[in-house]
Amino acid sequence: MENIRDQNIESLYLIAKRACCDIGIECEQREAVHLLGEIARQGNKEADTALHMLFRAPFLHPLLREMVASDLTT
């Protein structure tokens, strides 16, 4: 992930992106997306990049993708 150098942003990205064992999404994943959105709205370009990368990630849970899309439009 050459576009993201901040380890906190990278950690949130990886938490949000990880595959679930079941069909639901985990609380940690929702919280990671929420935090990335908050940080991106504060002007952090790496958080914004992470959200765009998540939105394009294959196999992202549809509800997480919807959360990401919501954060990209605000």
XYZ file of N, CA, C and O in Angstrom:
296
model
N 0.829 -1.167 0.000
C 0.000 0.000 0.000
C 0.877 1.234 0.000
O 1.032 1.911 1.005
N 1.446 1.475 -1.148
C 2.395 2.570 -1.281
C 1.752 3.939 -1.102
O 2.425 4.910 -0.811
N 0.436 4.046 -1.261
C -0.239 5.338 -1.127
C -0.502 5.724 0.317
O -0.796 6.869 0.598
N -0.419 4.758 1.223
C -0.733 5.014 2.624
C 0.502 4.752 3.464
O 0.995 3.630 3.527
N 0.987 5.802 4.118
C 2.188 5.679 4.943
C 1.866 5.724 6.428
O 2.625 5.256 7.245
N 0.721 6.302 6.779
C 0.300 6.407 8.174
C -0.154 5.025 8.653
O -1.106 4.458 8.122
N 0.514 4.493 9.664
C 0.216 3.136 10.122
C -1.173 3.025 10.738
O -1.799 1.967 10.650
N -1.668 4.091 11.361
C -3.017 4.052 11.918
C -4.058 3.935 10.817
O -5.010 3.155 10.925
N -3.887 4.694 9.745
C -4.808 4.635 8.608
C -4.728 3.261 7.954
O -5.743 2.644 7.626
N -3.505 2.751 7.796
C -3.324 1.429 7.201
C -4.010 0.355 8.043
O -4.677 -0.536 7.513
N -3.887 0.447 9.352
C -4.529 -0.531 10.240
C -6.046 -0.486 10.107
O -6.702 -1.531 10.030
N -6.613 0.717 10.086
C -8.059 0.843 9.909
C -8.493 0.269 8.566
O -9.518 -0.425 8.475
N -7.735 0.534 7.529
C -8.031 0.003 6.196
C -8.042 -1.525 6.224
O -8.967 -2.164 5.718
N -7.020 -2.113 6.832
C -6.925 -3.573 6.861
C -8.035 -4.201 7.690
O -8.550 -5.265 7.337
N -8.420 -3.550 8.778
C -9.533 -4.055 9.584
C -10.821 -4.036 8.764
O -11.576 -5.007 8.750
N -11.075 -2.940 8.083
C -12.300 -2.810 7.292
C -12.323 -3.792 6.127
O -13.383 -4.318 5.772
N -11.178 -4.079 5.555
C -11.095 -4.903 4.349
C -11.123 -6.401 4.631
O -11.497 -7.176 3.761
N -10.768 -6.809 5.834
C -10.628 -8.254 6.085
C -11.939 -8.987 5.836
O -13.027 -8.464 6.036
N -11.773 -10.212 5.398
C -12.922 -11.051 5.080
C -13.544 -11.595 6.362
O -12.843 -11.916 7.322
N -14.831 -11.690 6.351
C -15.560 -12.240 7.501
C -15.767 -13.735 7.305
O -15.832 -14.220 6.188
N -15.886 -14.417 8.400
C -16.163 -15.849 8.347
C -17.641 -16.116 8.091
O -18.015 -17.184 7.654
N -18.482 -15.148 8.396
C -19.913 -15.329 8.183
C -20.415 -14.287 7.186
O -19.641 -13.531 6.623
N -21.717 -14.270 6.987
C -22.272 -13.362 5.990
C -22.446 -11.945 6.521
O -22.718 -11.034 5.759
N -22.305 -11.750 7.809
C -22.458 -10.426 8.404
C -21.143 -9.665 8.407
O -20.125 -10.130 7.934
N -21.219 -8.468 8.934
C -20.005 -7.674 9.099
C -19.772 -7.485 10.588
O -20.705 -7.450 11.386
N -18.530 -7.367 10.943
C -18.167 -7.233 12.340
C -18.217 -5.780 12.780
O -18.031 -4.862 11.979
N -18.432 -5.589 14.063
C -18.479 -4.254 14.653
C -17.170 -3.497 14.395
O -17.186 -2.311 14.109
N -16.049 -4.215 14.466
C -14.749 -3.575 14.251
C -14.629 -3.027 12.838
O -14.033 -1.973 12.623
N -15.194 -3.742 11.880
C -15.134 -3.272 10.492
C -15.970 -2.012 10.312
O -15.532 -1.062 9.667
N -17.166 -1.999 10.877
C -18.011 -0.799 10.783
C -17.330 0.384 11.458
O -17.337 1.501 10.926
N -16.737 0.144 12.613
C -16.061 1.223 13.335
C -14.849 1.734 12.552
O -14.594 2.946 12.514
N -14.110 0.834 11.913
C -12.948 1.245 11.115
C -13.375 2.142 9.960
O -12.751 3.176 9.705
N -14.452 1.777 9.272
C -14.950 2.603 8.172
C -15.422 3.955 8.704
O -15.132 5.003 8.121
N -16.127 3.933 9.830
C -16.597 5.180 10.434
C -15.413 6.096 10.772
O -15.441 7.293 10.467
N -14.375 5.534 11.401
C -13.211 6.338 11.770
C -12.486 6.877 10.545
O -12.057 8.037 10.533
N -12.351 6.052 9.520
C -11.719 6.534 8.285
C -12.504 7.707 7.705
O -11.920 8.687 7.240
N -13.819 7.610 7.737
C -14.653 8.698 7.235
C -14.464 9.974 8.044
O -14.340 11.064 7.481
N -14.433 9.839 9.365
C -14.224 11.005 10.232
C -12.867 11.654 9.963
O -12.765 12.876 9.855
N -11.848 10.832 9.853
C -10.495 11.349 9.627
C -10.403 12.001 8.250
O -9.785 13.051 8.084
N -11.041 11.388 7.245
C -11.024 11.957 5.888
C -11.726 13.314 5.868
O -11.263 14.249 5.204
N -12.836 13.452 6.605
C -13.551 14.729 6.643
C -12.733 15.825 7.318
O -12.954 17.005 7.077
N -11.766 15.435 8.130
C -10.874 16.401 8.770
C -9.745 16.820 7.827
O -8.886 17.603 8.206
N -9.742 16.263 6.621
C -8.764 16.675 5.625
C -7.588 15.734 5.435
O -6.660 16.056 4.696
N -7.621 14.570 6.046
C -6.519 13.617 5.907
C -6.627 12.915 4.552
O -7.570 12.164 4.299
N -5.668 13.178 3.686
C -5.675 12.623 2.326
C -5.491 11.111 2.322
O -6.034 10.417 1.474
N -4.717 10.584 3.265
C -4.498 9.139 3.303
C -5.776 8.400 3.698
O -6.057 7.328 3.170
N -6.548 8.968 4.604
C -7.824 8.358 4.972
C -8.770 8.378 3.771
O -9.484 7.400 3.514
N -8.766 9.466 3.019
C -9.576 9.557 1.811
C -9.132 8.513 0.781
O -9.968 7.840 0.171
N -7.831 8.352 0.634
C -7.297 7.333 -0.271
C -7.728 5.945 0.169
O -8.130 5.117 -0.654
N -7.656 5.681 1.476
C -8.063 4.373 2.009
C -9.537 4.107 1.719
O -9.905 2.981 1.338
N -10.380 5.115 1.861
C -11.802 4.942 1.557
C -12.013 4.618 0.078
O -12.809 3.734 -0.267
N -11.296 5.312 -0.795
C -11.412 5.021 -2.231
C -10.925 3.612 -2.548
O -11.532 2.913 -3.370
N -9.851 3.194 -1.897
C -9.347 1.839 -2.111
C -10.356 0.803 -1.617
O -10.562 -0.226 -2.269
N -10.984 1.066 -0.475
C -12.006 0.152 0.037
C -13.189 0.067 -0.909
O -13.720 -1.025 -1.161
N -13.608 1.205 -1.430
C -14.762 1.221 -2.328
C -14.516 0.358 -3.563
O -15.432 -0.291 -4.073
N -13.279 0.324 -4.029
C -12.931 -0.465 -5.219
C -12.528 -1.899 -4.889
O -12.333 -2.707 -5.802
N -12.407 -2.232 -3.599
C -11.951 -3.566 -3.201
C -12.997 -4.624 -3.553
O -14.165 -4.479 -3.191
N -12.568 -5.680 -4.258
C -13.521 -6.755 -4.550
C -13.863 -7.502 -3.257
O -13.081 -7.524 -2.312
N -15.014 -8.056 -3.219
C -15.475 -8.882 -2.101
C -15.739 -8.096 -0.819
O -15.902 -8.696 0.230
N -15.778 -6.769 -0.888
C -16.146 -5.987 0.287
C -17.642 -6.191 0.526
O -18.440 -6.177 -0.412
N -18.001 -6.396 1.768
C -19.399 -6.630 2.108
C -20.243 -5.459 1.595
O -19.835 -4.294 1.717
N -21.404 -5.730 1.018
C -22.225 -4.659 0.439
C -22.590 -3.549 1.426
O -22.640 -2.378 1.047
N -22.840 -3.893 2.674
C -23.159 -2.853 3.652
C -21.949 -1.977 3.958
O -22.087 -0.771 4.145
N -20.764 -2.581 4.000
C -19.547 -1.783 4.189
C -19.321 -0.875 2.989
O -18.952 0.283 3.143
N -19.559 -1.400 1.798
C -19.392 -0.586 0.584
C -20.348 0.606 0.619
O -19.983 1.716 0.246
N -21.568 0.371 1.101
C -22.533 1.464 1.218
C -22.064 2.506 2.243
O -22.201 3.715 2.016
N -21.488 2.050 3.352
C -20.948 2.981 4.356
C -19.809 3.799 3.759
O -19.735 5.010 3.962
N -18.932 3.138 3.012
C -17.799 3.815 2.380
C -18.319 4.849 1.391
O -17.862 5.991 1.369
N -19.281 4.452 0.566
C -19.836 5.375 -0.430
C -20.429 6.600 0.245
O -20.283 7.716 -0.248
N -21.086 6.398 1.369
C -21.661 7.516 2.106
C -20.578 8.477 2.583
O -20.739 9.695 2.535
N -19.454 7.933 3.050
C -18.352 8.775 3.502
C -17.651 9.480 2.343
O -17.109 10.558 2.515
N -17.685 8.889 1.168
C -17.051 9.524 0.008
C -17.865 10.700 -0.504
O -17.314 11.602 -1.104
N -19.153 10.712 -0.266
C -19.985 11.781 -0.803
C -20.153 12.944 0.159
O -20.725 13.951 -0.206
N -19.653 12.807 1.397
C -19.816 13.896 2.362
C -18.613 14.791 2.388
O -17.585 14.525 1.900
